[in-house]
Each structure stands twice: as C-alpha cells, then as structure tokens.
Coordinates of C-alpha atoms and ligand atoms in Angstrom, one line a residue:
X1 CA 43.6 22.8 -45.9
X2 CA 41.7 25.1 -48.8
X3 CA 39.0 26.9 -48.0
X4 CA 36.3 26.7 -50.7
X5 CA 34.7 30.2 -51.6
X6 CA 31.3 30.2 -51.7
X7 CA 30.7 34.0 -51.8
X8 CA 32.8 36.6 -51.3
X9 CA 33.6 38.3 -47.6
X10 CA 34.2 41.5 -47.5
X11 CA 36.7 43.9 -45.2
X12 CA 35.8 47.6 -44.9
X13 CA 38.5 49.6 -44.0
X14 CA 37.6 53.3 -42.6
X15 CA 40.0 55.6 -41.0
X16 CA 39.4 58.3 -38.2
X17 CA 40.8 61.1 -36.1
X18 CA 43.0 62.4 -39.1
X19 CA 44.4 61.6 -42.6
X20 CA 48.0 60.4 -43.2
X21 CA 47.5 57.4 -40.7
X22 CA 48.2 54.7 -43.2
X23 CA 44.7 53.1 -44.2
X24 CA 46.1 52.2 -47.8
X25 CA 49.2 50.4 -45.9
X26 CA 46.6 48.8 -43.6
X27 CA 44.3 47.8 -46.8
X28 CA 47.4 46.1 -48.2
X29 CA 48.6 44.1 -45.6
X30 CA 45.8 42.7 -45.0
X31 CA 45.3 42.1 -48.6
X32 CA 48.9 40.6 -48.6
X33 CA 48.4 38.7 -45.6
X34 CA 45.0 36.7 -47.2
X35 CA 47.0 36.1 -50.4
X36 CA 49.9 35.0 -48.9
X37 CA 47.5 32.4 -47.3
X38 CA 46.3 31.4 -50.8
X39 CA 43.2 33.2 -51.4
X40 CA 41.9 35.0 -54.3
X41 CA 41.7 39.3 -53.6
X42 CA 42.1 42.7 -54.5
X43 CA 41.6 45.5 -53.1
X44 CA 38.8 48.7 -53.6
X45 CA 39.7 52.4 -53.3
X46 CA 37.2 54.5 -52.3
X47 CA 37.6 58.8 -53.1
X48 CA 34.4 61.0 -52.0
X49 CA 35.4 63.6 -53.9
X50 CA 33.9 65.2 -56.8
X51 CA 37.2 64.5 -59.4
X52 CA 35.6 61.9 -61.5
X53 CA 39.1 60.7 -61.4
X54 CA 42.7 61.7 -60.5
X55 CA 43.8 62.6 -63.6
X56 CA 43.0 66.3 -63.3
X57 CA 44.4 66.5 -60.1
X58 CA 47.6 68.6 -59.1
X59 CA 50.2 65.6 -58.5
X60 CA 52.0 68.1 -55.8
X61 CA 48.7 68.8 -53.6
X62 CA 47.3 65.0 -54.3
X63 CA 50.1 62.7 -55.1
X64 CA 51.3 60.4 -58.0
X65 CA 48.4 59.8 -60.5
X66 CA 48.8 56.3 -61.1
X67 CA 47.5 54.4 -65.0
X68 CA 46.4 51.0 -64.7
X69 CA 46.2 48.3 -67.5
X70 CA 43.1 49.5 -68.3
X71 CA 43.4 52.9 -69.0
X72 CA 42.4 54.4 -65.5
X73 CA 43.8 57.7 -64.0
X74 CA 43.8 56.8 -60.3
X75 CA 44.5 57.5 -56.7
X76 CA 48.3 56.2 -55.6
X77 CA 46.7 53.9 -53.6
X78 CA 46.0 51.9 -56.0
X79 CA 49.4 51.6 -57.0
X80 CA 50.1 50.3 -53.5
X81 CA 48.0 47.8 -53.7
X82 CA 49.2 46.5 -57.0
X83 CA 52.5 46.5 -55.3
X84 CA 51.8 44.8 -52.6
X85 CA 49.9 42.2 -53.9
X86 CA 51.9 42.2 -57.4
X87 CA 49.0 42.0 -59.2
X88 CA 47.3 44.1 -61.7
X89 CA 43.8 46.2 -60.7
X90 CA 41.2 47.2 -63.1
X91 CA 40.0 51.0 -63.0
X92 CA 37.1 50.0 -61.7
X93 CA 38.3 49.6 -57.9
X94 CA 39.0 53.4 -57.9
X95 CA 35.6 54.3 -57.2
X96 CA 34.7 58.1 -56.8
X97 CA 32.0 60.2 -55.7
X98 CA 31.8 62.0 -59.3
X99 CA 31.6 58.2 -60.9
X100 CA 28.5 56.9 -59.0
X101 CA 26.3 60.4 -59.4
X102 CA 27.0 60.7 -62.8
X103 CA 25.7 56.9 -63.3
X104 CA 22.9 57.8 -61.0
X105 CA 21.6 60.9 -62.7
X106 CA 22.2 59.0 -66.5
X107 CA 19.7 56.3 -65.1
X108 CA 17.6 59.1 -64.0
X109 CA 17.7 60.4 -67.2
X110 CA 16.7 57.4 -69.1
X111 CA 14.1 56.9 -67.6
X112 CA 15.1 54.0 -65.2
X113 CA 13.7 55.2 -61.9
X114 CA 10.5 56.2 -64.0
X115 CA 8.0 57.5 -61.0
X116 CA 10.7 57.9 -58.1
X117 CA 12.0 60.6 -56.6
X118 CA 16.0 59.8 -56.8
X119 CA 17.6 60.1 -53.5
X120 CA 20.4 59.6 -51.9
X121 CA 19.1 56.3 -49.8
X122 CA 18.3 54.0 -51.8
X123 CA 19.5 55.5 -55.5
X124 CA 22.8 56.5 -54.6
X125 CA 24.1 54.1 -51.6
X126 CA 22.5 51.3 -54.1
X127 CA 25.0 52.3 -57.1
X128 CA 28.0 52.0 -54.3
X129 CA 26.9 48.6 -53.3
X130 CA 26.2 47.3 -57.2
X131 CA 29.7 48.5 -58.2
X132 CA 31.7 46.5 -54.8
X133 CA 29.6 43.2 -55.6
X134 CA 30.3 43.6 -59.4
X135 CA 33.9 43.2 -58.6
X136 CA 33.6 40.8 -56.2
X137 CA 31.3 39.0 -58.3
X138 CA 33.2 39.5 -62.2
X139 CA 36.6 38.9 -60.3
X140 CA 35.2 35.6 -58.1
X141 CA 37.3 37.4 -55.4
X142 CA 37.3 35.4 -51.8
X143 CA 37.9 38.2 -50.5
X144 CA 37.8 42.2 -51.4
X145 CA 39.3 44.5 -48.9
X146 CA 37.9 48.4 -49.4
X147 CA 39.3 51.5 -48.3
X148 CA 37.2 54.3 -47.7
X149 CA 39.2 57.4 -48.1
X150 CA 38.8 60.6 -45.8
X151 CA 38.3 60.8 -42.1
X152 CA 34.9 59.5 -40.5
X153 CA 32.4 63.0 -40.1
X154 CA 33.7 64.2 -43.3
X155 CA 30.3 64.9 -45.3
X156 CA 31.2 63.6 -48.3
X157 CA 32.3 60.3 -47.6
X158 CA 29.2 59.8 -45.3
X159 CA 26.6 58.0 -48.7
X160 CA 30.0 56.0 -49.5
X161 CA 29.9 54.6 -45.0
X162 CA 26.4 54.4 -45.3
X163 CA 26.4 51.8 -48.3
X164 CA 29.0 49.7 -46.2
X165 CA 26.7 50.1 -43.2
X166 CA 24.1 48.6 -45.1
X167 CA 26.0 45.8 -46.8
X168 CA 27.0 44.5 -43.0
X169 CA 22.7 44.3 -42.2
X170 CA 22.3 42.6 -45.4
X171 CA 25.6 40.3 -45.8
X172 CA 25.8 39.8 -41.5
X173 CA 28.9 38.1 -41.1
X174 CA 30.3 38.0 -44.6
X175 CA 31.7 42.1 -43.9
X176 CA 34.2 42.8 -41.0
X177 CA 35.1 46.3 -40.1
X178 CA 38.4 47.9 -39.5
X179 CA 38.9 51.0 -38.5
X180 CA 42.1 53.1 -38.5
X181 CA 43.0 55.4 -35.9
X182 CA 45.6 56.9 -33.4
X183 CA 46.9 57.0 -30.2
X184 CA 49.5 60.1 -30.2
X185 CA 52.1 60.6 -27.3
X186 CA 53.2 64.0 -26.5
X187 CA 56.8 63.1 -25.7
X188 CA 58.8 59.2 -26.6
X189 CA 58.5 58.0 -23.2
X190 CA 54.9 59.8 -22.6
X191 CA 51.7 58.0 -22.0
X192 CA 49.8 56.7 -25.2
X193 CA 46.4 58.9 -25.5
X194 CA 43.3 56.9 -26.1
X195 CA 40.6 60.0 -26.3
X196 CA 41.1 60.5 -30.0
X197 CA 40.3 56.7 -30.6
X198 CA 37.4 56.4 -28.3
X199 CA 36.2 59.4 -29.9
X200 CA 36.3 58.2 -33.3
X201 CA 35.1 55.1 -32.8
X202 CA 31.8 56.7 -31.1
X203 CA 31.1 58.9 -34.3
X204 CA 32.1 55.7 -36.0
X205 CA 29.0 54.2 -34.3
X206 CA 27.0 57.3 -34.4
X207 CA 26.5 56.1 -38.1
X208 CA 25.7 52.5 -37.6
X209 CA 28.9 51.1 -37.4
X210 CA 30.7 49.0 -35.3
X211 CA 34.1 48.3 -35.7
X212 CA 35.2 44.7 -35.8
X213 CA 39.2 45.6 -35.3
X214 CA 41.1 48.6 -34.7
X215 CA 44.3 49.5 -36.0
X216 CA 45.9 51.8 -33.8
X217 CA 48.4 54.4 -35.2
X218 CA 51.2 55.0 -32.6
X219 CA 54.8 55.4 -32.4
X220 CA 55.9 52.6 -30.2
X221 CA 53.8 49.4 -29.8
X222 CA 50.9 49.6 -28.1
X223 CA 50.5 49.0 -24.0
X224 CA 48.4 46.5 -23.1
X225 CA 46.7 49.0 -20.5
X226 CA 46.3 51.1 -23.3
X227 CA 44.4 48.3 -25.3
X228 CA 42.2 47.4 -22.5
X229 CA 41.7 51.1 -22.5
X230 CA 40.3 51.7 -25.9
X231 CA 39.1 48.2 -25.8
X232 CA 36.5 49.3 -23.2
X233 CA 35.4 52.2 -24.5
X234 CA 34.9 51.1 -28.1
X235 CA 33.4 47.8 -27.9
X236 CA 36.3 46.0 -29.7
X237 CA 38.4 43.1 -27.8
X238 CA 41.6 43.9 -26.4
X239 CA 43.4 41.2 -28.6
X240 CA 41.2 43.0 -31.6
X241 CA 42.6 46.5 -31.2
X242 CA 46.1 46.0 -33.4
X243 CA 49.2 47.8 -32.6
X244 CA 50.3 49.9 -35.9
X245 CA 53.3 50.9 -34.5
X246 CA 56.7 52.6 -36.5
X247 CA 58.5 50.0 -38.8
X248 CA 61.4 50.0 -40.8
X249 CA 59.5 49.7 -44.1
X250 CA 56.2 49.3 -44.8
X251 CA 56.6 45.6 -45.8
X252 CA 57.3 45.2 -42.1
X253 CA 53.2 45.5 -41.5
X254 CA 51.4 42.2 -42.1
X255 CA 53.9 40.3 -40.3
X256 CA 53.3 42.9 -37.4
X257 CA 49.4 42.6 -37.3
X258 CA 49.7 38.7 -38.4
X259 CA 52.2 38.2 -34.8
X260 CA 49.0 39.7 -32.5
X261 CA 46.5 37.3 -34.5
X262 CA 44.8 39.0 -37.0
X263 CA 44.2 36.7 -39.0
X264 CA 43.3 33.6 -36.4
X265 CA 40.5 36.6 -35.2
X266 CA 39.2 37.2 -38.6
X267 CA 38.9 34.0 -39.6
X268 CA 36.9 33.4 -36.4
X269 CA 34.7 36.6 -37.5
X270 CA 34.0 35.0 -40.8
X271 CA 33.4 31.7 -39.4
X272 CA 35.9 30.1 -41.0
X273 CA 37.7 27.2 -40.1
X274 CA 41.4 26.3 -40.0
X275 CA 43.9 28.1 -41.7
X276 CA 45.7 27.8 -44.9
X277 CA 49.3 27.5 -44.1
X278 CA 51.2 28.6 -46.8
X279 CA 54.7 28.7 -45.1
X280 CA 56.4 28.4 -49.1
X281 CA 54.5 32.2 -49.8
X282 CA 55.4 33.4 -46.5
X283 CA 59.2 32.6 -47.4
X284 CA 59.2 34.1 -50.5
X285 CA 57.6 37.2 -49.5
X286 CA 60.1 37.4 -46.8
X287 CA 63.0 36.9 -49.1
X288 CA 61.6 40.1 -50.7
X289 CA 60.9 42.2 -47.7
X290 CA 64.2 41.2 -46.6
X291 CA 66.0 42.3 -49.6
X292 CA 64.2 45.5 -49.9
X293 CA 64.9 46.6 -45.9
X294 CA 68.1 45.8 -46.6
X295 CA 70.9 49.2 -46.7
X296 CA 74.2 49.6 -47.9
X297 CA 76.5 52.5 -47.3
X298 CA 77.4 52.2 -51.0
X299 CA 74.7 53.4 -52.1
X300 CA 73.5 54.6 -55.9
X301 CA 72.7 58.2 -56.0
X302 CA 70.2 59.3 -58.2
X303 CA 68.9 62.9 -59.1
X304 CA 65.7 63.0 -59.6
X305 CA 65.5 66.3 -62.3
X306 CA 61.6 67.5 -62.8
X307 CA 59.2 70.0 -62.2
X308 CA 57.0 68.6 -59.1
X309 CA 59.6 67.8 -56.7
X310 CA 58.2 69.7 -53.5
X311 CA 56.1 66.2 -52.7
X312 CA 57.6 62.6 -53.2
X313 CA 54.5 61.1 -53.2
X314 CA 54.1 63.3 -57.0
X315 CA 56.3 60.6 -58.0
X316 CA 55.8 57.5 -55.7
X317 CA 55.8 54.5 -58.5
X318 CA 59.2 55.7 -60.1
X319 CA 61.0 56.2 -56.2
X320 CA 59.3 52.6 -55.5
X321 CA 60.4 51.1 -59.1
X322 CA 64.2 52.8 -58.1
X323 CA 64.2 50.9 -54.9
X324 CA 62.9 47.4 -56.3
X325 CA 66.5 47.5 -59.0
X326 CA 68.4 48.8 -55.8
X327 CA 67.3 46.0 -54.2
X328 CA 67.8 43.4 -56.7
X329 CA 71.5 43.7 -57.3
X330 CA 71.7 44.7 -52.8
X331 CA 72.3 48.7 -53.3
X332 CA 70.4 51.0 -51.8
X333 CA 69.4 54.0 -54.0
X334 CA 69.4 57.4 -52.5
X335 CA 67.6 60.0 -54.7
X336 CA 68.2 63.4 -54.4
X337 CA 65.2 66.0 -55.7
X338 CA 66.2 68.6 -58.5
X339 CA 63.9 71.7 -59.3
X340 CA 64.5 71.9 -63.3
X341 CA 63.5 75.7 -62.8
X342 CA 66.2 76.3 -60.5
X343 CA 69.3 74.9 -61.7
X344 CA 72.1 77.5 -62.2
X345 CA 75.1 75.0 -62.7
X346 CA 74.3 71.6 -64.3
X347 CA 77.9 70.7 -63.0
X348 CA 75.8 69.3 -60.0
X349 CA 74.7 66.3 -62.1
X350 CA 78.0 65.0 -62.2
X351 CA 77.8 64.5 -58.1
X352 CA 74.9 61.5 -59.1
X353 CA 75.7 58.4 -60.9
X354 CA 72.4 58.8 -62.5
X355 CA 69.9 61.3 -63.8
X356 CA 66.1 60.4 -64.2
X357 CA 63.7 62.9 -65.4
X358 CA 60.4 61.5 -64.9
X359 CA 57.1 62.2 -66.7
X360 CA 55.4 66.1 -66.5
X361 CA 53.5 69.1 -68.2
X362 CA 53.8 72.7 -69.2
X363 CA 56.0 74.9 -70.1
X364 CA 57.6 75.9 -66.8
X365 CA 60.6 74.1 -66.1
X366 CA 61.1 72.1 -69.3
X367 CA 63.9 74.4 -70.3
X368 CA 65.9 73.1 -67.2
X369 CA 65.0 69.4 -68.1
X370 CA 66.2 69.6 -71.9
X371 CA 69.2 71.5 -70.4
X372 CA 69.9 68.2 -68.0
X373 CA 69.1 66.1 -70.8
X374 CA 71.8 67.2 -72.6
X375 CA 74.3 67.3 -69.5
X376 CA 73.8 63.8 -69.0
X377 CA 74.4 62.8 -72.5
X378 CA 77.9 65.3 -72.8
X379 CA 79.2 63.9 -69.6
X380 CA 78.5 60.4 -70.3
X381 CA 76.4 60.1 -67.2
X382 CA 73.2 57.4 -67.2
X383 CA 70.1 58.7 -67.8
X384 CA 66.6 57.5 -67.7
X385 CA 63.2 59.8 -69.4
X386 CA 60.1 58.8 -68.8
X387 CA 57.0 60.0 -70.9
X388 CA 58.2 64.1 -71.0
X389 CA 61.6 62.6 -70.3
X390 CA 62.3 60.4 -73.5
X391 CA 60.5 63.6 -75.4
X392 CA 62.5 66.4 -74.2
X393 CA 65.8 64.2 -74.6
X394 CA 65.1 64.1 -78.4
X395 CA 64.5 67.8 -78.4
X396 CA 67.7 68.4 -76.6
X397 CA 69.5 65.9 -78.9
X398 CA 67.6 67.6 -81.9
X399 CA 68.9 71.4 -80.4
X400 CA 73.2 70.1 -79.8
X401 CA 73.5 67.6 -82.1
X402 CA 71.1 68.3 -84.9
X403 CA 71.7 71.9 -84.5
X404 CA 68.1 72.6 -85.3
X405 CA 66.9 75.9 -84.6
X406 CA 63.9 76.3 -82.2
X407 CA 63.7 72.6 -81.4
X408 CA 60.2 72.2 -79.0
X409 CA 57.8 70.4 -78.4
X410 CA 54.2 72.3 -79.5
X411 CA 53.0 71.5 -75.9
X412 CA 55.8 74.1 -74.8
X413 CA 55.8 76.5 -77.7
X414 CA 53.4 76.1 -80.3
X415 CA 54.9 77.2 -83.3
X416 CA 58.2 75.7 -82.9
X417 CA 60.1 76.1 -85.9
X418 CA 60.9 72.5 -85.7
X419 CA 58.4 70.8 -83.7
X420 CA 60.5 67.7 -82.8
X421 CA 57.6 66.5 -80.5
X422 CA 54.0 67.0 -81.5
X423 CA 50.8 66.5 -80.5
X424 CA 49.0 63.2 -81.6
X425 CA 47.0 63.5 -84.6
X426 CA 43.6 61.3 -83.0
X427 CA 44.4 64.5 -80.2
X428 CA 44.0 67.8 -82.4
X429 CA 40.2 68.0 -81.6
X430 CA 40.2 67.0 -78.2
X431 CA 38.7 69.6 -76.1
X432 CA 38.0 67.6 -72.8
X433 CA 41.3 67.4 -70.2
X434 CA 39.6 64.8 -68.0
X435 CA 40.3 60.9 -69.3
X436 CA 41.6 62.3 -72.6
X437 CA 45.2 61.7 -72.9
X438 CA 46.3 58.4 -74.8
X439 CA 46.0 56.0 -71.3
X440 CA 46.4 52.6 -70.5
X441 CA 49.0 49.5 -71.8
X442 CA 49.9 49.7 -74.9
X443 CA 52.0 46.8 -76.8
X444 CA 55.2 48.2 -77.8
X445 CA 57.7 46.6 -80.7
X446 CA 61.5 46.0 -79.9
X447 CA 63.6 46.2 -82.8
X448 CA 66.5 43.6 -82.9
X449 CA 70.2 44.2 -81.9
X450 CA 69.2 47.0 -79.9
X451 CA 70.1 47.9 -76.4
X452 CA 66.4 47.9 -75.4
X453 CA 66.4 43.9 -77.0
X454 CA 68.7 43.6 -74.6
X455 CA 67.3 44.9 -71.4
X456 CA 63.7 43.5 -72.2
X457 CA 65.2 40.1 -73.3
X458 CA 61.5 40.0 -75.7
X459 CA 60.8 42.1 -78.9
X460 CA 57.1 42.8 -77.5
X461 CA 56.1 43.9 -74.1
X462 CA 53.1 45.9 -73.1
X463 CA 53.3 48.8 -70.8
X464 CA 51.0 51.9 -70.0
X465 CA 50.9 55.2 -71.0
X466 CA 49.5 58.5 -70.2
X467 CA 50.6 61.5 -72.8
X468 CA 49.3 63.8 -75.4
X469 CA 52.3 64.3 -77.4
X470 CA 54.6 62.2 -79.3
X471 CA 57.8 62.2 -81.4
X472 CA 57.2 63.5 -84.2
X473 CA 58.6 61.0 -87.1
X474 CA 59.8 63.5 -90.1
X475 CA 62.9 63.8 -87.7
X476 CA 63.6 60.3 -87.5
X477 CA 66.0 59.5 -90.3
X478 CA 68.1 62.3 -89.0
X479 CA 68.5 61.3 -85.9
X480 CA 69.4 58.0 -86.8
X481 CA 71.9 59.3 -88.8
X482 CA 73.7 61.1 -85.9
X483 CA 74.0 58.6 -83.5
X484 CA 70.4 58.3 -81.4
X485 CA 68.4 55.1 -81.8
X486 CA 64.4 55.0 -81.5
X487 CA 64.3 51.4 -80.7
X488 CA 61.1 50.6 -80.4
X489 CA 57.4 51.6 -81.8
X490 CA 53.8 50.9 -81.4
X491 CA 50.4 50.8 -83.2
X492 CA 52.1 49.2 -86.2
X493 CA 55.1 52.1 -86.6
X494 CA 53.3 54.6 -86.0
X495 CA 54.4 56.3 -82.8
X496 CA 58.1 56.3 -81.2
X497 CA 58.4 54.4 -77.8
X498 CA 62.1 53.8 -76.9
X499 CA 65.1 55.8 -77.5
X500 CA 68.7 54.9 -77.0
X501 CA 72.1 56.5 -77.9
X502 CA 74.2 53.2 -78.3
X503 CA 77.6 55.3 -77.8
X504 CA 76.7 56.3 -74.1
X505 CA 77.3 54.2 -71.3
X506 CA 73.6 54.2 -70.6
X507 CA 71.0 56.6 -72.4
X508 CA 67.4 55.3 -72.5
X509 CA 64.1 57.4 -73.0
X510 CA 60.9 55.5 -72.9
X511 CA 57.5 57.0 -74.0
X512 CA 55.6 54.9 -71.3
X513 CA 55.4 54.9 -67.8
X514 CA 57.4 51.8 -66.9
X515 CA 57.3 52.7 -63.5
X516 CA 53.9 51.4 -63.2
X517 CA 55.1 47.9 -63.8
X518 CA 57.5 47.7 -61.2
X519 CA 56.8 45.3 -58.3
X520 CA 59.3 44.5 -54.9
X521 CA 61.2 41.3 -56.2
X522 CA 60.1 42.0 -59.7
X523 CA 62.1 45.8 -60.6
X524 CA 60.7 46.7 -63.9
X525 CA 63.6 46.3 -66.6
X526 CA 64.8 49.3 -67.8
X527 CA 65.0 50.5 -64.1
X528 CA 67.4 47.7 -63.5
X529 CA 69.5 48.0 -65.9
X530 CA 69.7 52.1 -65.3
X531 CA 70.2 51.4 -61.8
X532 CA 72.8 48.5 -62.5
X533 CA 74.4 51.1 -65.1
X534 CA 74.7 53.6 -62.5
X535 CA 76.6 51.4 -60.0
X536 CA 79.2 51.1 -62.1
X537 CA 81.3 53.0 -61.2
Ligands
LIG1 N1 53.3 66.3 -71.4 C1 53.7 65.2 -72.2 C2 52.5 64.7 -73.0 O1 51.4 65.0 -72.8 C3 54.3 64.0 -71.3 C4 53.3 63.4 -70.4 C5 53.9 62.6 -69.3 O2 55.1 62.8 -69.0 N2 53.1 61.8 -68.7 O3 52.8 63.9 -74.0

C-alpha cells in the first residue's frame, strides 16, 4: 500500500541533558527507517552557532568538515545522514545561526521590513521556518527529519526551538517531536536514573514543547519500570519512550527502535494509515548492515599518517569510506593514528599494509607527511593521499626522485625554490578564509590505460573538493619522465587530479576528497582498490 504525499510531515529531533548522546544517529535511523518503507526524505541539521559554516572550524575541537555536491562546508552530521540514507544533501540542510541573521539583517537592509522594528519573534523564527518548508517544499520531501544541535537551555539554540514550537501550532499534527536524552547507571547492574530525563523533558516543556517520543540514551535496554517511570513524569507513553541502548554498530539502530514500534506509533501520530511494507529494502539494507558488523581476525591494518589525529571524528568520512572497502571484500580494517610531527623512525610504516595520509593545512607536520610519502613509495608499501596527500606525494617524489632542490608547496614555504604545488591562480586575491577554497564536485577526466581507468572503470566521474592549492604543471613533463603518472585532470587540463606511480604495487594521490562519496555497500573506488591492494599480502 503507498501512501500519497500531500504535504510534507515533519520530525523535530532535540536532545537534552548533555551532548554526545547520539541525536544525528537517532536523526538517521529514523530517516533510514521511512526510506526503507519507500518514502521520499532527507534530513536537516540544525547549528546555533555563530560559524556561518564549518569550514573555519578547528577539525580537532569540532570534527570532520564535510563538502557536499554543492559546494557546502558542513557539520559531520550531515555526512551521516548522507550515509545512512546513501543519498546526496544540498548545503542548504546545514542551517546555522550565522546564516539566518545575516539573511535577516540583508532584508533589513533593503528595505524589506520598511516600518518594523526587526526582532527576534517574528523576523528571525520566520527565516527558520521559510528555509525548513523551502526544502521540504523544492525537494517534495514526505518527510524531513531535523536535528537541532546543542542541549535544550542552551541560549543560542533557543530562536532555532522556538521556530519548531511554532511550526507544531501552525502545522498540528503534520510535526512530531523527539527528544533525546539519558538515563545513566552508576554501576552495570545499577538502577537506570530517570531524574535527568524528567528534568529535561520539563525545561523541554518550559518552552512550549511537548515531546511526542523519547529516545532514551542508556547502556543496557531500558526497564519497563523505568519507562513507566519517565513515562509518568513526562507526559509521553510508556511504549513511546524508546530504548537507545549500546549496539554493535550504529547500523544496529533502526531495527532496534523499529522492534518497540516506532514506526506503527508514528504513523498513528501522523494519522496515517497502514504501512508500507517494503520487506525487498529491508533485506538489502540488512545484507549491508550485516556485512559491515561483520569482523575478521585478519584484518587490514592501516596507518593513518596526518596532522589532526588526536580526534577521529577530524576524519570521520575517510575511517567510514576504509570500513565500507573492508567490508566489501569481508576484512575488517584496523587503523592505527600516526602524528606526522612525531615520527622518529619511519621503519614503523612497514608494520601496516597500508599508509593513507588524508587531507590537511599548514606548515606544521607536513615535513613528516612528505617524509612518509616517500617511505611508502621506497618500500613498496600501498598508499593512498587525499587532497594535501596526493600534493605532498609529488613534492616528495619531486625532492628523491627529481632531486629538485627546495621542493614545497608555497602554502608551506612561500618562496620555494621549486614550488611543485602552488596556489590557484582564481586564488591569489582571495582575502576571505570562510567559503573560499575551490568547494564542491568537480568532473574529473580519466586518461586511458591508466591505473585510475582501471579502478573507476569510466574516464569521467565527479567528486568534491575542498583546497587552495594545486599541482603546479611546469613540473609535469618531468615527472612523467621518471616514472609518476598524473592520470587524470579537470576544468579542461587545467588542474592535476589523480596521480599514480604504475611501478608500485599500489600508489594513488587524488586531489579530491573521495571519501565523501563513500556509502556502506557502496565503498568509494579508489578506497577499494587501496584496501584490496593492501590485503594482499
Ligand atoms: N592545504 C591544501 C590546499 O589548500 C590541501 C587541502 C586539503 O587537504 N583539503 O590545497
């Protein structure tokens, strides 16, 4: 049975009592969960603060910065979503508190609110409502799940929970809430603590808002005392209040929510009848969950050589895209962190079957990464470069093979004596950081008989990019010459994308972020065939 969309419902999702609970892993599954029962979503990220986006952001402090298609610098979340629901998402569902003032105090400025006073009710909650129907309404989404980031009470997100309040008075029961909280126990066996819950729930409702479901945070599932519990004290029914216990994986959470009825309850709450049973998408999605859980003691091990290695999440899309080839050909990957800075013997390398060196910035470490570079390509040892990876591999090639003196790139020393890797010429007067850098996919050219034909199977494919710099094409010819191939270009020749050194059992540098195209069941290409290279023993 289909159900025929007539407008699209909408699913706030808020968390409370403390951050790191899991909102964008609830936000997904319960985006999977309506796909997989053949509806039409996406999903909405919500940031209160004052970044205009996440490009500026530290990637240690805040986590990965993750390009869309589009060209948008955004919050890892959204690169969650895209995962889960294997689907691409437009810029616009990273919506921050920087974007809607600045739109706000433009209109002001043109005169649009000619005779008002501009305020926070009605100006500013109005721009947060226009831009989550304008998706909903360009996208003809049945659904649109929104997460709104922070902790209820926090200040800043409270215009951003207003505007939701406010949709729910004026679209009734077209918006269900969820809210995300938890119930911590002191000890494994000890009892599960409802106080935080109830409390957040109250300043939840303090607000206007009434939670429709609660996910519940907790390490081991949920008593049913302890449902009644919070049940009573937050106005939500017992069967409503979802167990979010531990899992294996993340992929293990919209089955778990699905088994206590979600979706039978929020179909009720939208008053919408019978349910799509779309048992062939529940198999595949299975098969892919399956695959991924899956471990094997003979596993691949990667190092993982870069500058921001102190948090994973800096690099969250390339340890997912290593996962997805693991899983495809059954190996689990393990990957091991390197500091570039603190190397002191590179013999290290030759304990991994595989060396990535992922994108980054700056001067401090880079010496390190060209130094690894090089390691992998003496020893014979696989190795993938991403973005500063592909362009300090050339520089490393250009210092031992080339032998040219002072090889750099002029974001690391400015007046290299042979400035391998260069700043783009549409760059040199750039003076803005924010949104600047050349963003967004990109179609890229595969020349033929190359190893990069091979591992694409296509001579064109489009993937995204984020950089300032580029390889610098008076060095080409020599290269060539001695053994490394740039495979593939883009905006008609003009910049390098692909690198390859056809003697080596597996050398690939790739100007683009390819990491960002990776889905579970779909591994992005050249991570498979790095990964497959690697398990070969
Ligand atoms: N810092 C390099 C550049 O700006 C590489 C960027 C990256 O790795 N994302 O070109």
């Amino acid at each position: 049975m289909f159900y025929i969309n007539v407008q699209t419902k909408f699913i706030f999702v808020t968390g409370g009592v403390m951050s790191g609970l899991g909102k964008g892993v609830t936000t997904s599954s319960i985006a999977k969960l309506l796909q997989l029962s053949d509806h039409k979503v996406s999903c909405v990220k919500i940031d209160p603060y004052l970044n205009y986006d996440a490009g500026t952001m530290n990637p240690v402090a805040h986590g990965e910065v993750f390009v869309t298609d589009d060209g948008g610098e955004c919050d890892m979340d959204i690169g969650n979503y895209e995962r889960f629901l294997n689907q691409n998402i437009l810029k616009s569902h990273n919506i921050t508190t920087a974007q809607v003032y600045s739109s706000v105090i433009e209109a002001e400025r043109r005169g649009e609110y000619l005779g008002a006073c501009v305020q926070i009710i009605p100006h500013v909650t109005d721009e947060i409502k226009n831009r989550i129907r304008n998706i909903a309404r360009d996208e003809e989404l049945d659904f649109l799940i929104v997460e709104c980031g922070g902790t209820v009470g926090d200040i800043e997100s409270l215009p951003f929970l207003e505007a939701l309040r406010q949709m729910k008075v004026e679209e009734g029961n077209q918006v269900v809430f969820v809210h995300v909280t938890l119930a911590p126990s002191l000890d494994v066996v000890g009892e599960q603590k409802t106080k935080p819950t109830q409390h957040s729930a109250q300043e939840l409702r303090r607000i206007g808002i009434q939670p429709d479901f609660l996910a519940v945070r907790c390490t081991l599932p949920l008593e049913e005392k302890t449902k009644q519990k919070i049940a009573m004290f937050t106005n939500v029914t017992p069967k409503d209040v979802l167990s979010c216990h531990d899992a294996k994986s993340i992929f293990e959470v919209p089955q778990m929510i699905y088994e206590q009825g979600f979706m039978d309850s929020l179909f009720t709450k939208f008053g919408i009848v019978g349910m799509v049973n779309a048992s062939a998408n529940w198999d595949k999605w299975n098969k892919i969950t399956e695959k991924m859980n899956q471990s094997d003691e003979n596993h691949v091990k990667i190092a993982m050589v870069g500058k921001y290695v102190t948090l994973t999440d800096s690099y969250v899309s390339v340890n997912h895209a290593l996962k997805h080839a693991g899983a495809e050909i059954g190996k689990d990957v393990k990957i091991d962190w390197i500091d570039s800075e603190s190397i002191e013997d590179y013999k290290i390398l030759s304990n991994y079957d595989g060396v990535l060196v992922p994108g980054g910035f700056g001067t401090r470490g880079s010496e390190g990464i060209i130094e690894t570079a090089n390691y992998a390509r003496e020893k014979n040892i696989p190795y993938l470069g991403i973005c500063f990876g592909f362009q300090l591999a050339a520089i490393a090639f250009g210092r031992n093979v080339l032998k040219l003196e002072d090889a750099n790139s002029t974001e690391i020393k400015n007046d290299a004596k042979n400035p391998i890797v260069d700043l783009l010429p549409e760059q040199k007067d750039v003076l803005d950081m924010g949104g600047s850098l050349r963003l967004g996919a990109n179609d890229v050219l595969i020349k033929e008989n190359t190893n990069a034909e091979k591992i694409y199977h296509s001579s064109k494919i489009s993937k995204r990019h984020r950089h300032r710099y580029e390889i610098n094409k008076q060095y080409i010819a020599e290269f060539e010459k001695n053994g490394l191939i740039f495979s593939a270009d883009s905006d008609s020749g003009k910049r390098m994308e692909i690198l390859e050194i056809p003697s080596h059992k597996f050398y690939l540098g790739v100007q683009y972020h390819p990491e960002f195209n990776s889905r579970p069941g779909y591994p992005e290409e050249s991570f498979l065939s790095f990964v497959k290279a690697a398990s070969q023993k």
